[in-house]
Amino acid sequence: MAALGALDSFLVSASTALCTPLAVFVQIQVPLRFPSFSFVFMEIRFWIWNRCVCQDWLGLVFSNSKSVHLKRKLFSYDEEFGILLQFDLSSDKEEFRIHSFPFSRFIVSLLGEDGCVICLVLATGWAFAAYVRNREIRRMKNGFKAGNSFAFLCHDVNDLEHSSQIKLPRVTVVMPLKGFGEHNLQNWRSQITSLYGGPLEFLFVVESTEDPAYHAVCRLISTFEDRIDARIVVAGLSTTCSQKIHNQLVGVENMHKDSKYVLFLDDDVRLHPGTIGALTAEMEKNPKIFIQTGYPLDLPSGSLGSYCIYEYHMPCSIGFATGGRTFFLWGGCMMMHADDFRNNRYGVVSGLRDGGYSDDMTLAAIAGDHKRLITSPPIAVFPHPLASDLSFSRYWNYLRKQTFVLESYISRVNWIMNRALFTTHFYLSWGFVMPYFMAMIHIAAALRVGFRNVDSRDVPALSVGLTLAASLAVSTVVELLSMWNLTKVEIQLCNILSPEEPPVSLESYNWALIFLAMLVDNFLYPISAVRSHFSQCIDWSGVWYHLKNGKISKIERNKGSGSKYSDLGGKHLYGKRELRQRPHFSAL
């Protein structure tokens, strides 16, 4: 009996939760058509209940005691569910029979099928992405078999000849830094030890010498002495755009006058030895490329927050695994023509400088407005270790930053595209989560039938619900297998591209937590997006940015009340002394 009562409570709570929005809508819209608001509320409430767990009919008995007693033939015409709810009414005693709407079963099926479709679409996208990445793995393995021991660097071993290397163009790598964390040294070391054979300079850009990253970079560069061309640029505080964009633009101003390409890297990117060479080769092969980009492969640390970030990035990775043209752009890795910045071509400098919040979304909008080409080569996937102490609150702030980018825009077309992304992601996120909630209701109703010893053949809607729940379970397994396969392929690719690094393993991934993270992340995304839309402000590494008309209008820095750690890397953001306001340039 205790189990039966628990099931009844769950079913009542679920139906109440599902019906509340429609009940409010009906109370507002239909006051003149029905004499009793309570009757309308009750009818819609139990219609929602009806479409979730059964078909059949409802019996409403109006009594002189001004209360409504619901007698419901829930699972068969012989099984009485009993009194469920009470409403105050002023009607005389009457009896109504409300049949299920003709489309009630259709709506249940549609909502359940939505979840299956979303799962299968994601599985298909990940399967295609795995195919593209795996094709590159096969190419490198064939190169190894053919005697090219450096196939992880270039397709043709002859490209490593001195006569070819001296013709390579100069590249400047700009790395905007903020704070210092557990993975930074390894990431920076992978960036500055590139095996690119052409002229190469590295600019580490910080906002102040008081930034913890400043002294860490100084120590790192000193260990390499004159073997690399590396400098530190102190950019000062931003006033018209985000600090990251400000650091990037100051870095561009200080790059070598002969640099042909500029590569922007986040400090949490773990680069492969041949990445810069591969990106440069593609730029040389196709001068029409506006931006080359890549995408991270998150290495969760074990917390739910880290798995939520991994799950958030995985659907986006489909757009970066095209092996060529893409419409997506990730700010952690962007190679561009240096002259585009020197000449402010297409307004790249002014678009970023004048109120820019997100570097990748702004540049992607510029590329779209001017029909410029963005590509993502298949080797551009980078291990991205997440902080070992990544808490759920830091994940939430990261999600807020990701949804906040949809509030920034540089043109009317960009605004429309962001609204479209907002609406689509909103629908898909909750369209993914709700079928799991409805499946729980179907399963609970089936257990209720079992406790009542009712023949399930007398409940046609029950079989429909269980069929949808089973279909959703199968679709979920297919989706998780496809995600597992893509992760396995990308890990294998990263291990081949960086043979000198300790191999990354798939064994550390907890797939039960990944499934939970899928539900949590997709449930929270619309909430975060709505909050970002109405707040129009965000805390990014201890700095509050306020938007107006899609651009940054106000920047607040309160060192005492802001975040002390970055979201993903867990970096310490502040040193001991106050930040200097005046920008200057420092060279080592």
XYZ file of C-alpha atoms in Angstrom:
588
model
C 0.000 0.000 0.000
C 2.867 2.351 0.708
C 4.214 1.790 -2.806
C 0.748 2.320 -4.254
C 0.371 5.580 -2.372
C 3.769 6.746 -3.569
C 2.814 6.022 -7.167
C -0.482 7.872 -6.757
C 1.319 10.878 -5.299
C 3.820 10.901 -8.152
C 1.128 10.664 -10.827
C -0.948 13.434 -9.227
C 2.093 15.716 -8.838
C 3.210 15.057 -12.402
C -0.180 15.781 -13.877
C -0.509 18.948 -11.804
C 2.905 20.180 -12.941
C 2.153 19.479 -16.575
C -1.235 21.134 -16.578
C -0.581 24.370 -14.695
C 0.457 26.549 -17.689
C -2.587 25.501 -19.730
C -4.903 26.003 -16.770
C -3.760 29.607 -16.378
C -4.167 30.153 -20.122
C -7.730 28.868 -20.114
C -8.751 30.889 -17.079
C -7.598 34.035 -18.881
C -8.975 33.245 -22.318
C -12.385 31.620 -21.666
C -14.217 33.547 -18.922
C -17.284 34.334 -21.081
C -17.804 30.899 -22.590
C -18.059 28.959 -19.320
C -20.027 29.998 -16.239
C -17.631 28.281 -13.857
C -13.924 29.007 -13.944
C -13.281 26.052 -11.677
C -14.928 23.702 -14.139
C -12.698 24.981 -16.935
C -9.610 24.626 -14.776
C -10.571 21.102 -13.790
C -11.412 20.039 -17.319
C -8.070 21.164 -18.703
C -6.207 19.780 -15.722
C -7.613 16.315 -16.175
C -7.351 16.462 -19.919
C -3.595 16.892 -19.440
C -3.652 14.063 -16.914
C -5.672 12.018 -19.371
C -3.287 12.491 -22.286
C -0.295 11.528 -20.168
C -1.344 8.226 -18.646
C -4.557 6.914 -20.144
C -7.234 7.363 -22.780
C -10.841 6.388 -21.791
C -13.075 8.886 -19.963
C -13.553 11.033 -16.869
C -16.671 11.280 -14.744
C -17.295 14.564 -12.924
C -19.978 14.591 -10.225
C -21.205 17.998 -8.997
C -22.680 17.782 -5.474
C -24.777 20.183 -3.382
C -21.933 20.356 -0.876
C -20.171 22.682 -3.318
C -17.289 20.330 -3.853
C -16.350 18.224 -6.812
C -15.663 14.532 -6.392
C -13.835 12.930 -9.263
C -14.697 9.349 -10.067
C -12.335 8.132 -12.691
C -12.295 4.915 -14.694
C -8.525 5.061 -15.044
C -7.382 1.687 -16.292
C -10.637 -0.106 -17.053
C -14.350 0.535 -16.719
C -14.457 -1.690 -13.640
C -11.548 -0.168 -11.746
C -12.368 2.959 -9.787
C -9.549 5.402 -9.068
C -11.475 7.197 -6.306
C -11.498 10.799 -5.113
C -8.519 12.701 -6.535
C -9.055 16.423 -6.038
C -11.646 18.858 -4.676
C -12.822 22.178 -6.098
C -15.375 24.655 -4.707
C -18.311 25.200 -7.068
C -21.742 26.802 -6.898
C -23.432 24.547 -9.471
C -26.418 22.309 -8.892
C -25.920 18.570 -8.931
C -25.081 17.482 -12.443
C -23.086 14.739 -14.060
C -20.756 15.125 -17.033
C -18.822 12.683 -19.138
C -15.755 14.206 -20.776
C -14.233 12.044 -23.460
C -10.571 12.282 -24.394
C -9.878 14.736 -27.176
C -9.242 12.975 -30.516
C -5.688 14.306 -30.662
C -4.694 13.529 -27.055
C -2.906 10.328 -27.969
C -1.332 12.126 -30.923
C 0.131 14.795 -28.627
C 1.576 12.190 -26.289
C 3.102 10.373 -29.224
C 4.454 13.595 -30.688
C 6.156 14.644 -27.453
C 7.630 11.194 -26.979
C 8.785 10.969 -30.564
C 10.461 14.383 -30.268
C 12.901 12.951 -27.757
C 13.605 9.934 -29.967
C 14.162 12.126 -33.027
C 16.534 14.469 -31.181
C 18.541 11.527 -29.829
C 18.810 9.900 -33.256
C 19.733 13.159 -35.005
C 22.545 13.703 -32.493
C 23.668 10.107 -32.923
C 23.762 10.560 -36.699
C 25.734 13.804 -36.408
C 28.274 12.221 -34.077
C 28.589 9.216 -36.387
C 29.390 11.554 -39.300
C 31.893 13.492 -37.173
C 33.555 10.233 -36.145
C 33.789 9.238 -39.809
C 35.579 12.504 -40.700
C 38.013 12.215 -37.775
C 38.585 8.514 -38.430
C 39.389 9.211 -42.073
C 42.265 11.416 -40.907
C 43.467 8.658 -38.580
C 43.517 6.188 -41.466
C 45.452 8.650 -43.610
C 48.146 9.024 -40.957
C 48.359 5.272 -40.350
C 48.761 4.697 -44.082
C 51.525 7.296 -44.049
C 53.298 5.462 -41.234
C 53.053 2.208 -43.175
C 54.453 3.918 -46.281
C 57.539 4.995 -44.345
C 56.516 8.549 -43.390
C 57.313 8.585 -39.675
C 56.203 12.231 -39.530
C 52.719 11.667 -40.939
C 51.314 13.335 -37.811
C 53.046 16.551 -38.981
C 52.408 16.589 -42.737
C 51.034 14.421 -45.536
C 54.198 14.549 -47.647
C 57.523 13.961 -45.904
C 59.210 16.087 -48.574
C 57.507 19.137 -47.053
C 59.960 18.808 -44.169
C 62.938 19.451 -46.422
C 64.895 22.616 -45.636
C 64.142 24.029 -49.078
C 60.417 23.876 -48.296
C 60.669 25.029 -44.683
C 62.474 28.299 -45.478
C 59.565 29.335 -47.719
C 57.009 29.095 -44.923
C 55.343 32.398 -43.948
C 55.781 34.101 -40.587
C 53.058 33.405 -38.025
C 52.311 35.321 -34.840
C 50.556 33.457 -32.028
C 48.565 35.717 -29.700
C 47.506 34.231 -26.359
C 45.277 36.424 -24.142
C 45.822 35.321 -20.544
C 43.903 35.720 -17.313
C 44.962 33.979 -14.119
C 46.974 30.835 -13.529
C 45.734 27.280 -12.905
C 46.761 23.649 -12.681
C 46.893 22.928 -16.436
C 48.321 26.202 -17.749
C 52.006 25.318 -17.760
C 51.451 22.132 -19.734
C 49.164 23.944 -22.182
C 51.611 26.824 -22.720
C 54.497 24.415 -23.158
C 52.583 22.550 -25.863
C 51.966 25.865 -27.649
C 55.508 27.236 -27.667
C 57.175 23.918 -28.559
C 55.479 23.726 -31.944
C 57.383 21.975 -34.736
C 56.404 24.630 -37.270
C 59.459 25.239 -39.471
C 58.780 28.866 -40.448
C 59.332 32.105 -38.490
C 57.161 32.019 -35.406
C 56.608 34.432 -32.530
C 54.511 34.093 -29.398
C 52.827 37.007 -27.646
C 51.456 36.328 -24.162
C 49.067 39.189 -23.396
C 48.003 40.022 -19.832
C 46.095 42.976 -18.464
C 48.632 43.714 -15.722
C 51.932 42.566 -14.224
C 49.876 41.720 -11.125
C 48.080 38.972 -13.017
C 49.269 35.584 -11.660
C 49.883 34.478 -15.256
C 52.560 37.171 -15.749
C 55.173 35.691 -13.414
C 54.371 32.118 -14.467
C 54.958 33.000 -18.127
C 58.198 34.790 -17.244
C 59.521 31.647 -15.584
C 58.408 29.482 -18.507
C 60.066 31.661 -21.145
C 63.280 31.882 -19.132
C 63.644 28.084 -19.254
C 63.720 28.193 -23.064
C 66.157 31.149 -23.183
C 66.815 32.075 -26.841
C 65.298 28.954 -28.398
C 61.924 30.642 -28.982
C 60.735 34.125 -29.890
C 58.342 34.888 -27.051
C 57.304 38.133 -25.411
C 54.860 39.361 -22.819
C 52.539 42.223 -23.678
C 50.844 44.108 -20.846
C 47.639 45.455 -22.351
C 46.050 47.379 -19.481
C 42.338 47.375 -18.727
C 39.684 47.322 -21.400
C 37.181 50.155 -21.572
C 35.083 49.512 -24.696
C 35.071 45.718 -25.087
C 35.700 42.515 -23.157
C 39.136 42.086 -21.617
C 39.883 39.084 -23.819
C 39.162 41.027 -27.023
C 41.186 43.975 -25.723
C 44.160 41.674 -25.080
C 43.827 40.160 -28.558
C 43.781 43.549 -30.275
C 46.766 44.806 -28.289
C 48.603 41.632 -29.229
C 47.845 42.227 -32.914
C 49.172 45.782 -32.628
C 52.480 44.394 -31.374
C 52.931 41.511 -33.797
C 55.856 41.440 -36.226
C 55.434 43.643 -39.279
C 56.191 40.712 -41.587
C 53.691 38.303 -40.060
C 51.331 36.906 -42.670
C 49.012 35.056 -40.328
C 47.907 35.533 -36.739
C 46.762 32.629 -34.593
C 44.631 33.337 -31.512
C 44.826 30.643 -28.845
C 43.141 30.374 -25.467
C 45.424 29.482 -22.600
C 43.480 26.258 -21.980
C 44.256 24.844 -25.459
C 46.714 21.953 -25.531
C 48.259 22.264 -28.996
C 49.690 19.431 -31.093
C 53.245 19.773 -32.509
C 51.987 19.972 -36.089
C 48.865 22.104 -35.576
C 50.364 25.461 -36.606
C 51.960 23.916 -39.680
C 48.712 22.202 -40.721
C 46.650 25.385 -40.287
C 49.212 27.449 -42.198
C 49.340 24.909 -45.034
C 45.561 25.154 -45.448
C 45.703 28.964 -45.479
C 48.427 28.866 -48.136
C 46.501 26.336 -50.197
C 43.282 28.391 -50.173
C 43.799 32.167 -49.767
C 40.013 32.673 -49.703
C 39.860 31.258 -46.182
C 38.902 34.015 -43.777
C 39.301 32.066 -40.532
C 40.466 28.581 -39.631
C 39.235 27.141 -36.384
C 39.080 23.976 -34.291
C 37.306 22.623 -31.231
C 38.231 21.191 -27.820
C 37.779 17.648 -26.587
C 36.842 18.047 -22.938
C 38.538 15.745 -20.450
C 36.110 15.697 -17.475
C 37.591 15.715 -14.009
C 34.876 13.528 -12.454
C 32.453 16.130 -11.092
C 28.926 16.576 -12.450
C 29.797 20.126 -13.482
C 32.684 18.914 -15.657
C 30.467 16.324 -17.346
C 27.819 18.988 -17.983
C 30.452 21.050 -19.816
C 31.565 17.990 -21.798
C 27.941 17.274 -22.736
C 27.351 20.917 -23.671
C 30.294 20.911 -26.086
C 29.621 17.558 -27.727
C 26.614 18.581 -29.889
C 28.541 21.662 -31.026
C 31.476 19.472 -32.058
C 29.391 18.146 -34.973
C 29.659 21.509 -36.711
C 33.459 21.494 -36.386
C 34.004 17.992 -37.741
C 33.127 18.781 -41.342
C 36.683 18.469 -42.606
C 36.277 21.778 -44.431
C 33.727 24.585 -44.618
C 31.740 25.358 -41.507
C 29.561 28.140 -40.128
C 30.784 27.648 -36.574
C 33.721 29.359 -34.904
C 35.499 28.681 -31.622
C 37.472 31.526 -30.076
C 39.987 29.143 -28.500
C 41.676 28.566 -31.884
C 41.379 31.055 -34.765
C 43.940 31.596 -37.530
C 43.398 34.705 -39.671
C 45.210 36.904 -42.183
C 47.278 39.504 -40.322
C 46.472 42.137 -42.965
C 42.776 41.853 -42.124
C 43.652 43.466 -38.788
C 46.232 45.895 -40.103
C 43.714 47.281 -42.615
C 40.562 46.750 -40.526
C 39.230 44.716 -43.445
C 35.506 43.927 -43.178
C 35.523 45.959 -39.947
C 37.147 43.197 -37.896
C 38.994 45.605 -35.593
C 36.172 48.105 -35.124
C 33.602 45.321 -34.757
C 35.587 43.770 -31.941
C 36.804 46.970 -30.309
C 33.547 48.942 -30.249
C 31.479 47.073 -27.693
C 32.498 43.528 -28.611
C 31.788 40.893 -25.977
C 32.470 37.571 -27.735
C 35.370 37.298 -30.182
C 34.148 34.196 -31.990
C 30.482 35.220 -32.306
C 31.477 38.683 -33.541
C 33.908 37.345 -36.145
C 31.436 34.654 -37.230
C 28.822 37.381 -37.770
C 31.306 39.426 -39.826
C 32.132 36.345 -41.908
C 28.440 35.746 -42.515
C 27.703 39.361 -43.442
C 30.562 39.475 -45.971
C 30.231 35.876 -47.240
C 33.710 34.953 -45.989
C 34.914 31.357 -45.645
C 35.408 29.624 -42.279
C 37.007 26.163 -42.283
C 37.805 23.544 -39.664
C 40.431 20.954 -40.703
C 39.925 17.425 -39.348
C 43.126 17.530 -37.265
C 41.982 20.626 -35.339
C 40.730 18.889 -32.197
C 42.528 19.670 -28.945
C 42.567 17.962 -25.523
C 40.950 20.265 -22.995
C 41.510 19.102 -19.402
C 38.965 20.534 -16.990
C 39.785 21.621 -13.460
C 39.827 18.863 -10.861
C 37.777 21.040 -8.498
C 35.239 22.249 -11.079
C 32.114 22.868 -9.024
C 28.525 22.991 -10.206
C 28.344 26.722 -9.507
C 31.296 27.328 -11.843
C 29.575 25.249 -14.515
C 26.454 27.369 -14.072
C 28.437 30.588 -14.517
C 30.058 29.123 -17.639
C 26.638 28.229 -19.030
C 25.472 31.769 -18.277
C 28.397 33.138 -20.297
C 27.576 30.839 -23.196
C 23.926 31.871 -23.324
C 24.865 35.510 -22.784
C 26.711 35.626 -26.123
C 23.333 35.369 -27.867
C 22.470 38.780 -26.414
C 25.390 40.470 -28.189
C 25.216 41.367 -31.872
C 26.729 43.754 -34.400
C 23.961 43.984 -36.997
C 20.255 43.419 -37.501
C 20.915 40.167 -39.334
C 23.163 39.027 -36.487
C 20.374 39.819 -34.005
C 17.873 37.772 -36.027
C 20.286 34.832 -36.207
C 20.872 34.974 -32.450
C 17.116 35.021 -31.799
C 16.728 32.022 -34.078
C 19.497 30.178 -32.216
C 17.902 31.150 -28.903
C 14.495 29.788 -29.940
C 15.828 26.640 -31.568
C 18.110 25.731 -28.682
C 15.328 26.516 -26.208
C 12.926 24.124 -27.959
C 15.475 21.372 -28.539
C 16.746 21.470 -24.946
C 13.383 21.024 -23.284
C 12.177 18.898 -26.189
C 15.006 16.554 -25.219
C 14.288 16.547 -21.467
C 10.468 16.421 -21.318
C 10.069 12.972 -22.957
C 12.141 11.457 -20.134
C 9.801 13.010 -17.589
C 6.771 11.715 -19.486
C 8.370 8.266 -19.742
C 8.593 8.218 -15.950
C 4.855 8.919 -15.804
C 4.109 6.102 -18.244
C 6.241 3.660 -16.247
C 4.649 4.768 -12.961
C 1.188 4.272 -14.476
C 2.203 0.787 -15.661
C 3.381 -0.091 -12.158
C 0.062 1.221 -10.830
C -1.743 -1.196 -13.124
C 0.435 -4.011 -11.852
C -0.386 -3.246 -8.236
C -4.115 -3.192 -9.068
C -3.937 -6.496 -10.942
C -5.614 -4.987 -13.993
C -5.287 -6.560 -17.412
C -3.082 -4.195 -19.439
C -5.117 -5.033 -22.565
C -7.955 -3.009 -21.064
C -5.740 0.083 -21.106
C -4.894 0.886 -24.747
C -3.099 4.133 -23.935
C -0.843 2.343 -21.469
C 0.702 0.236 -24.215
C 1.251 3.385 -26.270
C 3.037 5.057 -23.363
C 5.247 2.049 -22.657
C 6.079 1.744 -26.355
C 7.189 5.382 -26.399
C 9.212 4.900 -23.217
C 10.920 1.836 -24.708
C 11.618 3.712 -27.950
C 13.150 6.561 -25.975
C 15.347 4.123 -24.048
C 16.612 2.535 -27.259
C 17.238 5.962 -28.835
C 19.155 7.042 -25.728
C 21.390 3.964 -25.879
C 22.083 4.615 -29.580
C 22.891 8.241 -28.801
C 25.276 7.372 -25.961
C 27.012 4.745 -28.100
C 27.509 7.291 -30.877
C 28.872 9.844 -28.399
C 31.177 7.185 -26.955
C 32.415 6.275 -30.431
C 33.172 9.895 -31.379
C 34.976 10.484 -28.090
C 37.017 7.309 -28.635
C 37.960 8.385 -32.181
C 38.917 11.921 -31.103
C 41.025 10.577 -28.235
C 42.800 8.261 -30.666
C 43.360 11.179 -33.051
C 44.791 13.366 -30.280
C 47.120 10.585 -29.140
C 48.457 10.168 -32.681
C 48.880 13.919 -33.203
C 50.821 14.292 -29.938
C 52.958 11.136 -29.647
C 55.255 12.760 -27.080
C 52.426 13.416 -24.602
C 51.035 10.861 -22.117
C 48.145 9.132 -23.906
C 44.609 10.226 -23.120
C 42.285 7.401 -22.041
C 38.557 6.841 -22.454
C 38.383 4.704 -19.319
C 38.015 7.705 -17.019
C 34.657 8.722 -18.547
C 31.622 7.927 -16.371
C 28.715 7.330 -18.766
C 26.052 7.287 -16.078
C 27.131 10.804 -15.099
C 27.199 11.777 -18.760
C 23.550 10.736 -19.144
C 22.637 12.674 -16.000
C 24.596 15.662 -17.328
C 22.603 15.509 -20.575
C 19.370 15.951 -18.635
C 20.738 18.607 -16.291
C 22.413 20.686 -18.993
C 19.446 20.633 -21.368
C 17.046 21.457 -18.554
C 19.145 24.406 -17.359
C 20.008 25.882 -20.760
C 16.616 27.576 -21.385
C 16.606 28.901 -17.822
C 20.078 30.360 -18.293
C 19.129 31.818 -21.687
C 16.034 33.518 -20.303
C 17.963 34.909 -17.342
C 20.673 36.249 -19.652
C 18.054 37.877 -21.845
C 16.454 39.774 -18.982
C 19.577 40.553 -16.958
C 21.779 41.873 -19.825
C 24.851 41.575 -17.591
C 27.374 38.836 -16.810
C 30.335 38.113 -14.530
C 33.305 37.009 -16.635
C 36.457 36.242 -14.615
C 35.565 38.769 -11.954
C 34.526 41.542 -14.360
C 30.877 42.552 -14.843
C 29.886 43.428 -18.398
C 26.611 45.217 -19.163
C 25.076 45.186 -22.634
C 22.965 47.754 -24.388
C 21.736 47.225 -27.946
C 23.955 44.178 -28.276
C 27.209 45.909 -27.293
C 29.108 46.397 -24.060
C 28.035 49.697 -22.549
C 29.439 49.421 -19.035
C 32.302 47.548 -17.359
C 32.488 47.105 -13.586
C 35.524 45.778 -11.752
C 35.177 45.044 -8.084
C 38.036 42.823 -7.106
C 36.644 42.060 -3.676
C 33.231 40.799 -4.763
C 33.965 39.176 -8.117
C 34.953 35.604 -8.901
C 38.366 34.506 -7.649
C 38.665 31.502 -9.963
C 37.990 30.952 -13.644
C 35.163 28.597 -14.567
C 36.782 25.742 -16.488
C 40.469 25.812 -15.591
C 40.028 26.821 -11.950
C 42.672 29.509 -12.411
C 43.526 32.016 -9.704
C 42.504 35.340 -11.234
C 44.207 37.851 -8.958
C 47.608 38.599 -7.554
C 48.338 40.389 -4.314
C 48.487 43.974 -5.543
C 46.080 46.200 -7.398
C 45.952 46.280 -11.168
C 47.740 49.000 -13.043
C 45.599 51.182 -15.237
C 48.184 52.290 -17.778
C 48.997 49.863 -20.622
C 52.602 49.297 -21.615
C 54.703 46.818 -23.540
C 57.266 44.514 -21.974
C 59.673 42.309 -23.885
C 61.851 39.516 -22.674
